[in-house]
mmCIF file of C-alpha atoms and ligand atoms in Angstrom:
data_model
loop_
_atom_site.group_PDB
_atom_site.id
_atom_site.type_symbol
_atom_site.label_atom_id
_atom_site.label_comp_id
_atom_site.label_asym_id
_atom_site.label_seq_id
_atom_site.Cartn_x
_atom_site.Cartn_y
_atom_site.Cartn_z
ATOM 1 C CA MET A 172 -5.224 17.264 -10.208
ATOM 2 C CA ARG A 173 -2.634 16.716 -7.725
ATOM 3 C CA ILE A 174 -3.402 14.176 -5.003
ATOM 4 C CA GLU A 175 -1.554 11.980 -2.872
ATOM 5 C CA GLY A 176 -1.331 8.335 -2.350
ATOM 6 C CA TYR A 177 -0.141 4.844 -2.740
ATOM 7 C CA ARG A 178 1.104 3.412 -5.516
ATOM 8 C CA ILE A 179 2.708 0.447 -6.498
ATOM 9 C CA HIS A 180 6.268 0.988 -8.650
ATOM 10 C CA GLN A 181 7.501 -2.428 -9.055
ATOM 11 C CA TRP A 182 5.150 -5.730 -8.857
ATOM 12 C CA GLY A 183 6.129 -7.377 -5.855
ATOM 13 C CA GLY A 184 8.108 -4.406 -4.200
ATOM 14 C CA PRO A 185 7.022 -1.914 -1.529
ATOM 15 C CA LEU A 186 3.927 0.725 -2.498
ATOM 16 C CA ARG A 187 5.512 4.239 -2.356
ATOM 17 C CA TRP A 188 3.213 7.023 -0.918
ATOM 18 C CA GLU A 189 3.384 10.511 -2.994
ATOM 19 C CA PRO A 190 2.291 12.723 -4.921
ATOM 20 C CA PHE A 191 0.563 12.128 -8.467
ATOM 21 C CA ASP A 192 -1.785 13.590 -10.437
ATOM 22 C CA VAL A 193 -5.258 12.726 -11.940
ATOM 23 C CA GLU A 194 -6.817 13.629 -15.166
ATOM 24 C CA PRO A 195 -10.576 14.608 -15.940
ATOM 25 C CA PRO A 196 -12.728 11.577 -16.715
ATOM 26 C CA GLY A 197 -11.955 10.599 -20.132
ATOM 27 C CA PRO A 198 -14.953 9.457 -22.145
ATOM 28 C CA GLY A 199 -16.684 6.914 -21.625
ATOM 29 C CA ASP A 200 -15.127 7.249 -17.588
ATOM 30 C CA VAL A 201 -16.412 8.598 -13.830
ATOM 31 C CA LEU A 202 -14.024 9.965 -11.711
ATOM 32 C CA ILE A 203 -14.825 8.541 -8.064
ATOM 33 C CA ARG A 204 -13.433 10.903 -4.857
ATOM 34 C CA VAL A 205 -12.767 7.419 -2.563
ATOM 35 C CA GLU A 206 -14.944 7.553 0.950
ATOM 36 C CA ALA A 207 -13.090 3.790 1.473
ATOM 37 C CA CYS A 208 -11.191 0.967 0.558
ATOM 38 C CA GLY A 209 -11.190 -2.632 2.155
ATOM 39 C CA ILE A 210 -7.553 -3.677 2.603
ATOM 40 C CA GLY A 211 -7.457 -7.755 2.929
ATOM 41 C CA LEU A 212 -5.027 -10.740 0.634
ATOM 42 C CA THR A 213 -6.794 -10.421 -2.210
ATOM 43 C CA VAL A 214 -5.290 -6.776 -2.909
ATOM 44 C CA LEU A 215 -1.700 -8.384 -1.511
ATOM 45 C CA ASN A 216 -1.478 -11.170 -3.960
ATOM 46 C CA CYS A 217 -2.308 -8.190 -6.703
ATOM 47 C CA ILE A 218 0.289 -6.373 -5.332
ATOM 48 C CA ARG A 219 2.835 -9.047 -5.285
ATOM 49 C CA GLY A 220 1.616 -9.115 -9.518
ATOM 50 C CA ASP A 221 -0.403 -12.447 -9.040
ATOM 51 C CA LEU A 222 -2.661 -10.687 -11.498
ATOM 52 C CA ALA A 223 -0.059 -8.660 -13.542
ATOM 53 C CA ASN A 224 0.040 -9.128 -17.555
ATOM 54 C CA GLU A 225 1.772 -6.987 -20.591
ATOM 55 C CA HIS A 226 -1.620 -4.795 -20.454
ATOM 56 C CA ALA A 227 -0.369 -4.140 -16.878
ATOM 57 C CA THR A 228 1.249 -1.200 -16.502
ATOM 58 C CA LEU A 229 2.630 0.683 -13.382
ATOM 59 C CA PRO A 230 2.720 2.435 -11.689
ATOM 60 C CA ARG A 231 -0.442 1.466 -9.994
ATOM 61 C CA VAL A 232 -2.805 2.323 -7.310
ATOM 62 C CA PRO A 233 -3.761 -0.776 -5.967
ATOM 63 C CA GLY A 234 -7.346 -1.857 -4.325
ATOM 64 C CA HIS A 235 -10.572 -2.968 -5.658
ATOM 65 C CA GLU A 236 -12.580 -2.945 -2.593
ATOM 66 C CA LEU A 237 -13.664 1.189 -2.823
ATOM 67 C CA VAL A 238 -16.693 2.885 -1.809
ATOM 68 C CA GLY A 239 -16.968 6.587 -2.998
ATOM 69 C CA ARG A 240 -19.345 8.947 -4.778
ATOM 70 C CA VAL A 241 -19.352 10.368 -8.242
ATOM 71 C CA GLU A 242 -17.357 13.105 -8.457
ATOM 72 C CA ALA A 243 -17.554 13.709 -12.122
ATOM 73 C CA VAL A 244 -18.351 12.028 -15.703
ATOM 74 C CA GLY A 245 -16.857 11.829 -18.825
ATOM 75 C CA ALA A 246 -18.360 12.125 -22.372
ATOM 76 C CA GLY A 247 -21.311 9.074 -22.794
ATOM 77 C CA VAL A 248 -21.275 9.003 -19.491
ATOM 78 C CA THR A 249 -25.564 8.669 -18.399
ATOM 79 C CA SER A 250 -24.951 6.790 -15.611
ATOM 80 C CA PRO A 251 -23.615 6.349 -12.976
ATOM 81 C CA ALA A 252 -25.085 10.326 -12.249
ATOM 82 C CA VAL A 253 -22.594 13.349 -10.183
ATOM 83 C CA GLY A 254 -23.617 12.241 -6.373
ATOM 84 C CA THR A 255 -24.405 8.800 -6.546
ATOM 85 C CA ARG A 256 -22.669 6.864 -4.049
ATOM 86 C CA VAL A 257 -20.962 3.675 -5.412
ATOM 87 C CA MET A 258 -18.857 1.132 -5.398
ATOM 88 C CA ALA A 259 -16.384 -0.761 -7.072
ATOM 89 C CA TYR A 260 -16.012 -3.529 -9.271
ATOM 90 C CA PHE A 261 -13.226 -5.718 -9.366
ATOM 91 C CA TYR A 262 -13.189 -7.143 -12.873
ATOM 92 C CA LEU A 263 -12.928 -4.835 -16.198
ATOM 93 C CA VAL A 264 -15.499 -6.164 -18.207
ATOM 94 C CA CYS A 265 -16.922 -5.108 -21.788
ATOM 95 C CA GLY A 266 -20.510 -4.960 -21.023
ATOM 96 C CA GLN A 267 -21.264 -6.507 -24.280
ATOM 97 C CA CYS A 268 -20.816 -10.062 -24.869
ATOM 98 C CA ASP A 269 -23.055 -12.889 -24.583
ATOM 99 C CA ALA A 270 -21.915 -13.661 -21.133
ATOM 100 C CA CYS A 271 -21.822 -9.747 -20.133
ATOM 101 C CA ARG A 272 -25.875 -9.087 -21.946
ATOM 102 C CA ALA A 273 -26.258 -12.692 -19.744
ATOM 103 C CA GLY A 274 -25.336 -10.760 -16.125
ATOM 104 C CA GLN A 275 -22.852 -13.335 -15.879
ATOM 105 C CA ASP A 276 -20.489 -9.753 -15.573
ATOM 106 C CA SER A 277 -17.211 -12.534 -14.141
ATOM 107 C CA LEU A 278 -17.165 -15.269 -16.984
ATOM 108 C CA CYS A 279 -17.034 -11.791 -19.686
ATOM 109 C CA ARG A 280 -15.293 -13.265 -22.740
ATOM 110 C CA ASN A 281 -13.171 -9.693 -23.133
ATOM 111 C CA LEU A 282 -11.801 -9.270 -19.338
ATOM 112 C CA ALA A 283 -9.814 -6.662 -20.364
ATOM 113 C CA GLY A 284 -8.413 -6.602 -16.324
ATOM 114 C CA TRP A 285 -9.210 -6.129 -12.698
ATOM 115 C CA VAL A 286 -9.076 -2.626 -10.949
ATOM 116 C CA GLY A 287 -6.497 -1.638 -8.851
ATOM 117 C CA VAL A 288 -4.146 -4.111 -11.501
ATOM 118 C CA HIS A 289 -4.888 -2.401 -15.360
ATOM 119 C CA ARG A 290 -7.071 0.522 -13.695
ATOM 120 C CA ASP A 291 -5.643 3.224 -10.566
ATOM 121 C CA GLY A 292 -7.775 2.061 -7.366
ATOM 122 C CA GLY A 293 -8.617 2.777 -4.095
ATOM 123 C CA TYR A 294 -5.439 3.252 -2.294
ATOM 124 C CA ALA A 295 -5.924 7.159 -3.068
ATOM 125 C CA PRO A 296 -8.430 10.100 -2.441
ATOM 126 C CA PHE A 297 -9.505 9.960 -6.026
ATOM 127 C CA THR A 298 -9.843 7.121 -8.934
ATOM 128 C CA VAL A 299 -11.416 7.373 -12.408
ATOM 129 C CA LEU A 300 -13.105 4.481 -13.336
ATOM 130 C CA PRO A 301 -15.203 3.166 -16.755
ATOM 131 C CA ALA A 302 -18.517 4.125 -14.956
ATOM 132 C CA GLY A 303 -19.267 0.051 -15.796
ATOM 133 C CA ASN A 304 -17.507 -0.554 -12.637
ATOM 134 C CA ALA A 305 -19.135 2.343 -10.466
ATOM 135 C CA VAL A 306 -22.298 0.319 -8.873
ATOM 136 C CA PRO A 307 -24.886 2.410 -7.342
ATOM 137 C CA LEU A 308 -24.633 1.804 -3.821
ATOM 138 C CA PRO A 309 -27.791 2.354 -0.799
ATOM 139 C CA GLU A 310 -26.306 5.835 0.906
ATOM 140 C CA SER A 311 -27.400 4.728 4.507
ATOM 141 C CA VAL A 312 -24.527 1.819 4.790
ATOM 142 C CA PRO A 313 -21.198 3.493 6.704
ATOM 143 C CA ALA A 314 -17.997 3.367 3.955
ATOM 144 C CA ALA A 315 -15.998 1.789 5.855
ATOM 145 C CA GLN A 316 -18.861 -1.535 6.446
ATOM 146 C CA ALA A 317 -19.889 -1.087 2.743
ATOM 147 C CA THR A 318 -16.136 -1.814 1.409
ATOM 148 C CA ALA A 319 -16.718 -5.684 1.874
ATOM 149 C CA ILE A 320 -19.375 -5.515 -0.052
ATOM 150 C CA PRO A 321 -18.204 -5.790 -3.248
ATOM 151 C CA ASP A 322 -15.720 -8.856 -2.918
ATOM 152 C CA ALA A 323 -15.794 -10.004 0.317
ATOM 153 C CA ILE A 324 -20.118 -10.584 0.633
ATOM 154 C CA ALA A 325 -20.587 -10.516 -2.783
ATOM 155 C CA THR A 326 -18.766 -13.507 -3.358
ATOM 156 C CA PRO A 327 -20.290 -15.988 -0.933
ATOM 157 C CA LEU A 328 -23.585 -14.549 -2.373
ATOM 158 C CA HIS A 329 -22.214 -16.093 -5.780
ATOM 159 C CA VAL A 330 -21.330 -18.702 -3.844
ATOM 160 C CA CYS A 331 -24.514 -19.780 -1.986
ATOM 161 C CA ARG A 332 -27.655 -18.621 -4.259
ATOM 162 C CA THR A 333 -25.686 -19.287 -7.818
ATOM 163 C CA ARG A 334 -23.271 -22.079 -7.348
ATOM 164 C CA ALA A 335 -23.764 -24.484 -5.017
ATOM 165 C CA ARG A 336 -27.984 -23.425 -4.315
ATOM 166 C CA ILE A 337 -27.730 -22.734 -0.174
ATOM 167 C CA GLN A 338 -31.100 -23.724 1.014
ATOM 168 C CA ALA A 339 -32.589 -24.471 4.746
ATOM 169 C CA GLY A 340 -31.074 -27.490 5.706
ATOM 170 C CA ASP A 341 -28.195 -27.983 4.406
ATOM 171 C CA ARG A 342 -24.972 -28.516 6.288
ATOM 172 C CA VAL A 343 -21.949 -26.415 4.719
ATOM 173 C CA ALA A 344 -18.508 -26.491 5.859
ATOM 174 C CA VAL A 345 -17.053 -23.481 5.139
ATOM 175 C CA ILE A 346 -12.350 -24.368 5.218
ATOM 176 C CA GLY A 347 -10.973 -21.056 5.595
ATOM 177 C CA ALA A 348 -14.122 -19.643 8.299
ATOM 178 C CA GLY A 349 -11.455 -16.525 9.883
ATOM 179 C CA GLY A 350 -10.146 -14.774 6.638
ATOM 180 C CA GLY A 351 -11.232 -11.931 5.665
ATOM 181 C CA VAL A 352 -14.094 -13.900 2.473
ATOM 182 C CA GLY A 353 -14.183 -17.171 4.515
ATOM 183 C CA ILE A 354 -15.889 -15.178 7.424
ATOM 184 C CA HIS A 355 -18.678 -13.225 5.252
ATOM 185 C CA MET A 356 -19.351 -16.580 3.960
ATOM 186 C CA VAL A 357 -19.849 -18.039 6.858
ATOM 187 C CA GLY A 358 -22.647 -15.664 7.205
ATOM 188 C CA MET A 359 -24.004 -15.437 4.427
ATOM 189 C CA ALA A 360 -24.713 -20.457 4.485
ATOM 190 C CA ALA A 361 -25.887 -19.251 7.776
ATOM 191 C CA CYS A 362 -28.484 -16.195 5.852
ATOM 192 C CA PHE A 363 -29.675 -19.035 3.557
ATOM 193 C CA GLY A 364 -30.809 -21.133 6.256
ATOM 194 C CA ALA A 365 -27.785 -23.273 6.742
ATOM 195 C CA GLN A 366 -26.212 -24.571 9.343
ATOM 196 C CA VAL A 367 -22.635 -23.783 9.576
ATOM 197 C CA ALA A 368 -18.991 -25.549 11.096
ATOM 198 C CA GLY A 369 -16.216 -22.620 10.076
ATOM 199 C CA LEU A 370 -13.068 -24.556 10.339
ATOM 200 C CA GLU A 371 -10.498 -22.646 11.208
ATOM 201 C CA ALA A 372 -6.322 -23.698 11.599
ATOM 202 C CA SER A 373 -6.644 -19.966 14.402
ATOM 203 C CA GLU A 374 -8.717 -19.969 17.701
ATOM 204 C CA GLY A 375 -7.873 -16.751 17.767
ATOM 205 C CA LYS A 376 -10.956 -16.620 15.379
ATOM 206 C CA PHE A 377 -13.263 -18.597 17.264
ATOM 207 C CA ASP A 378 -15.537 -16.013 19.048
ATOM 208 C CA ILE A 379 -16.415 -13.943 15.221
ATOM 209 C CA ILE A 380 -17.050 -17.061 13.565
ATOM 210 C CA ARG A 381 -19.695 -17.717 16.571
ATOM 211 C CA GLN A 382 -21.050 -14.981 15.961
ATOM 212 C CA THR A 383 -21.212 -14.997 12.357
ATOM 213 C CA GLY A 384 -23.600 -17.578 13.033
ATOM 214 C CA GLY A 385 -20.919 -20.580 11.990
ATOM 215 C CA VAL A 386 -20.109 -23.434 14.577
ATOM 216 C CA PRO A 387 -15.885 -22.896 14.835
ATOM 217 C CA VAL A 388 -13.853 -26.048 14.089
ATOM 218 C CA LEU A 389 -10.460 -26.518 14.601
ATOM 219 C CA SER A 390 -8.397 -27.039 11.446
ATOM 220 C CA ARG A 391 -4.952 -27.235 11.869
ATOM 221 C CA SER A 392 -4.346 -30.261 10.013
ATOM 222 C CA PHE A 393 -7.181 -32.576 7.964
ATOM 223 C CA ASP A 394 -6.004 -35.437 9.615
ATOM 224 C CA ASP A 395 -8.483 -35.261 12.789
ATOM 225 C CA ILE A 396 -11.627 -32.574 11.595
ATOM 226 C CA ASP A 397 -14.580 -33.321 14.587
ATOM 227 C CA LEU A 398 -17.365 -32.684 13.026
ATOM 228 C CA HIS A 399 -19.036 -34.907 15.483
ATOM 229 C CA PRO A 400 -20.196 -31.555 18.167
ATOM 230 C CA VAL A 401 -21.666 -29.270 15.032
ATOM 231 C CA TRP A 402 -23.887 -31.506 13.397
ATOM 232 C CA ASP A 403 -24.254 -35.290 15.917
ATOM 233 C CA GLY A 404 -22.345 -36.846 13.425
ATOM 234 C CA ALA A 405 -24.194 -35.775 10.022
ATOM 235 C CA PRO A 406 -21.707 -35.037 7.669
ATOM 236 C CA PRO A 407 -22.085 -31.626 5.427
ATOM 237 C CA THR A 408 -23.997 -31.636 2.045
ATOM 238 C CA VAL A 409 -21.668 -28.275 0.934
ATOM 239 C CA VAL A 410 -17.744 -27.870 1.760
ATOM 240 C CA ILE A 411 -16.740 -24.843 0.378
ATOM 241 C CA ASP A 412 -12.803 -23.895 0.006
ATOM 242 C CA LEU A 413 -11.076 -20.972 0.394
ATOM 243 C CA LEU A 414 -7.733 -22.396 1.581
ATOM 244 C CA GLY A 415 -6.893 -24.451 -1.465
ATOM 245 C CA SER A 416 -4.562 -27.705 -0.130
ATOM 246 C CA SER A 417 -4.373 -30.442 -1.501
ATOM 247 C CA THR A 418 -5.035 -31.969 1.528
ATOM 248 C CA SER A 419 -7.992 -29.071 2.129
ATOM 249 C CA LEU A 420 -9.754 -30.265 -0.907
ATOM 250 C CA THR A 421 -8.788 -34.092 -0.528
ATOM 251 C CA TRP A 422 -10.488 -34.081 2.862
ATOM 252 C CA ALA A 423 -13.939 -32.175 1.660
ATOM 253 C CA LEU A 424 -14.109 -34.728 -1.033
ATOM 254 C CA GLN A 425 -14.208 -37.741 1.395
ATOM 255 C CA ALA A 426 -15.973 -35.590 3.597
ATOM 256 C CA LEU A 427 -19.385 -35.305 1.518
ATOM 257 C CA PRO A 428 -21.760 -37.951 1.545
ATOM 258 C CA LEU A 429 -24.391 -39.043 -1.888
ATOM 259 C CA GLY A 430 -25.040 -35.642 -3.486
ATOM 260 C CA GLY A 431 -22.542 -33.606 -2.377
ATOM 261 C CA ARG A 432 -21.282 -30.375 -3.164
ATOM 262 C CA LEU A 433 -17.386 -29.240 -3.454
ATOM 263 C CA VAL A 434 -16.916 -25.209 -4.386
ATOM 264 C CA VAL A 435 -13.314 -24.648 -5.341
ATOM 265 C CA LEU A 436 -12.609 -21.022 -4.333
ATOM 266 C CA THR A 437 -8.760 -20.385 -4.868
ATOM 267 C CA THR A 438 -6.712 -20.301 -8.423
ATOM 268 C CA PHE A 439 -2.661 -21.727 -6.888
ATOM 269 C CA ARG A 440 -1.213 -22.888 -9.671
ATOM 270 C CA ASP A 441 0.550 -26.199 -8.545
ATOM 271 C CA VAL A 442 -2.049 -27.837 -6.638
ATOM 272 C CA ASP A 443 -4.199 -30.820 -7.555
ATOM 273 C CA VAL A 444 -6.353 -33.370 -6.332
ATOM 274 C CA ARG A 445 -7.490 -36.376 -7.338
ATOM 275 C CA VAL A 446 -10.701 -36.416 -8.238
ATOM 276 C CA SER A 447 -12.276 -40.462 -9.407
ATOM 277 C CA PRO A 448 -14.763 -40.324 -12.339
ATOM 278 C CA ARG A 449 -16.063 -43.475 -10.328
ATOM 279 C CA ASP A 450 -16.187 -41.892 -7.018
ATOM 280 C CA LEU A 451 -17.751 -38.929 -8.813
ATOM 281 C CA VAL A 452 -20.991 -41.442 -10.266
ATOM 282 C CA LEU A 453 -21.360 -43.636 -7.547
ATOM 283 C CA ARG A 454 -21.620 -40.574 -4.948
ATOM 284 C CA GLU A 455 -22.960 -37.906 -7.102
ATOM 285 C CA ILE A 456 -20.246 -35.332 -6.194
ATOM 286 C CA THR A 457 -20.790 -32.617 -7.309
ATOM 287 C CA VAL A 458 -17.473 -30.380 -8.484
ATOM 288 C CA LEU A 459 -17.936 -26.867 -8.474
ATOM 289 C CA GLY A 460 -15.446 -22.958 -9.384
ATOM 290 C CA SER A 461 -16.478 -20.042 -7.693
ATOM 291 C CA ARG A 462 -15.620 -16.827 -10.344
ATOM 292 C CA TYR A 463 -16.432 -14.171 -7.998
ATOM 293 C CA ALA A 464 -19.497 -12.724 -8.449
ATOM 294 C CA SER A 465 -22.025 -10.581 -11.061
ATOM 295 C CA LYS A 466 -22.967 -6.730 -10.792
ATOM 296 C CA ALA A 467 -26.446 -7.515 -9.823
ATOM 297 C CA GLU A 468 -24.989 -9.598 -7.035
ATOM 298 C CA LEU A 469 -22.863 -6.436 -5.999
ATOM 299 C CA ARG A 470 -26.342 -4.539 -5.468
ATOM 300 C CA ASP A 471 -27.844 -7.604 -3.629
ATOM 301 C CA SER A 472 -25.347 -8.045 -1.720
ATOM 302 C CA ALA A 473 -25.454 -4.225 -0.416
ATOM 303 C CA GLU A 474 -29.459 -4.879 0.330
ATOM 304 C CA LEU A 475 -28.199 -7.143 2.722
ATOM 305 C CA VAL A 476 -26.231 -5.253 4.404
ATOM 306 C CA ALA A 477 -28.261 -1.702 4.214
ATOM 307 C CA SER A 478 -31.515 -4.083 5.491
ATOM 308 C CA GLY A 479 -29.071 -6.074 8.312
ATOM 309 C CA ARG A 480 -29.887 -9.568 7.419
ATOM 310 C CA ILE A 481 -25.555 -9.752 6.795
ATOM 311 C CA ARG A 482 -23.144 -7.720 8.962
ATOM 312 C CA PRO A 483 -19.907 -6.494 7.557
ATOM 313 C CA VAL A 484 -16.121 -7.367 9.117
ATOM 314 C CA VAL A 485 -14.408 -5.175 8.813
ATOM 315 C CA SER A 486 -12.467 -5.101 11.924
ATOM 316 C CA HIS A 487 -9.451 -2.574 11.664
ATOM 317 C CA VAL A 488 -10.646 1.096 9.929
ATOM 318 C CA VAL A 489 -7.131 3.419 9.815
ATOM 319 C CA PRO A 490 -6.012 6.186 8.649
ATOM 320 C CA PRO A 491 -3.725 6.268 5.186
ATOM 321 C CA ALA A 492 -0.780 6.391 7.104
ATOM 322 C CA ASP A 493 -1.014 2.767 8.522
ATOM 323 C CA VAL A 494 -1.735 0.713 5.559
ATOM 324 C CA GLU A 495 1.053 -0.795 6.158
ATOM 325 C CA ARG A 496 0.610 -2.326 9.087
ATOM 326 C CA VAL A 497 -2.901 -2.908 8.369
ATOM 327 C CA HIS A 498 -0.935 -4.944 5.403
ATOM 328 C CA ARG A 499 1.395 -7.095 8.054
ATOM 329 C CA GLU A 500 -1.654 -7.875 10.452
ATOM 330 C CA LEU A 501 -3.118 -9.799 8.083
ATOM 331 C CA GLN A 502 0.192 -11.478 6.537
ATOM 332 C CA GLU A 503 0.295 -12.984 9.629
ATOM 333 C CA GLY A 504 -2.597 -14.234 9.951
ATOM 334 C CA ARG A 505 -3.758 -10.967 12.457
ATOM 335 C CA LEU A 506 -6.534 -9.481 11.128
ATOM 336 C CA ILE A 507 -10.215 -10.088 12.014
ATOM 337 C CA GLY A 508 -12.224 -10.448 8.792
ATOM 338 C CA ARG A 509 -11.260 -6.742 6.499
ATOM 339 C CA GLY A 510 -9.511 -4.406 7.306
ATOM 340 C CA ALA A 511 -10.022 -0.672 5.600
ATOM 341 C CA VAL A 512 -8.324 2.620 4.614
ATOM 342 C CA ASP A 513 -10.898 6.109 5.480
ATOM 343 C CA TRP A 514 -10.254 7.964 2.929
ATOM 344 C CA THR A 515 -12.671 10.780 4.254
ATOM 345 C CA GLY A 516 -10.606 12.092 7.280
ATOM 346 C CA GLY A 517 -13.480 13.112 9.230
ATOM 347 C CA ARG A 518 -15.823 14.486 6.073
ATOM 348 C CA GLN A 519 -18.452 12.419 5.066
HETATM 349 ZN ZN1 LIG B 851 -18.115 -9.164 -21.703
#
């Protein structure tokens, strides 16, 4: 089948809009007709080649937050069936190892790469993926809204439920609260019953932080963060850092009280933070890394959206021709929440 879409021809180079062939799904694979695909910073990182290795061949269609419908299945695929509405799981996992069997998919011992880096993603109207990467999605969630589920919402669910175990009474500070994942982190922590401070350098994002259930706090520098108006002087019990700078991490560690937890989600090379064992012990601080989400967390995230408990923040839904414009807004830090490219052209 001949289609037109965006492809990467060189990591870090410009995207090229072009016609190309999509092969029928091979054994274990499914062909997905893409309804929409999320546009966020992770996609830009993938295009830049940050996740590429010797197994990441070119040309490649980027975009991992894709939502669509199974159009055809390859040999041996029993689920999902043709016609099933699905969203893509980002990691190419083996499904066989002890982590996969335990439902800790993002810790797969045999990770084969990422959708949009090692397999074609959703910046084109069709893609072929392993059947295990096509996770069922309720019919009731509109496509553009649903693009936030498989990463921007599932990642916060993993943080709040599995890693930090947030409960009613927790005071949660989210650093980078106005970003695509950050804004959904605010909503998820609030959904878990926490009182949430949304630390954000751009005042243009304060309204959406308020609407999502957080109290915005200006954080241009970490020398003068004022949390007093949020919790009347009490410290955060949990800090979730989506910025990942030495200064944000250093601030987070000193801001925590006895028993506090710090959750780290960034993977920048060459960033260090000083941690004192004495301090960890005397304050019983927990430092947690959080890596993506499980397939079950994708399904549960979809239920949270379908039931209205979590509201996706997808501010720009654009036709394919406008993808680069949304990329620019992202790079300039002006995008509210996520963007999405719509492949339905009005059909659904
Ligand atoms: Zn595995």
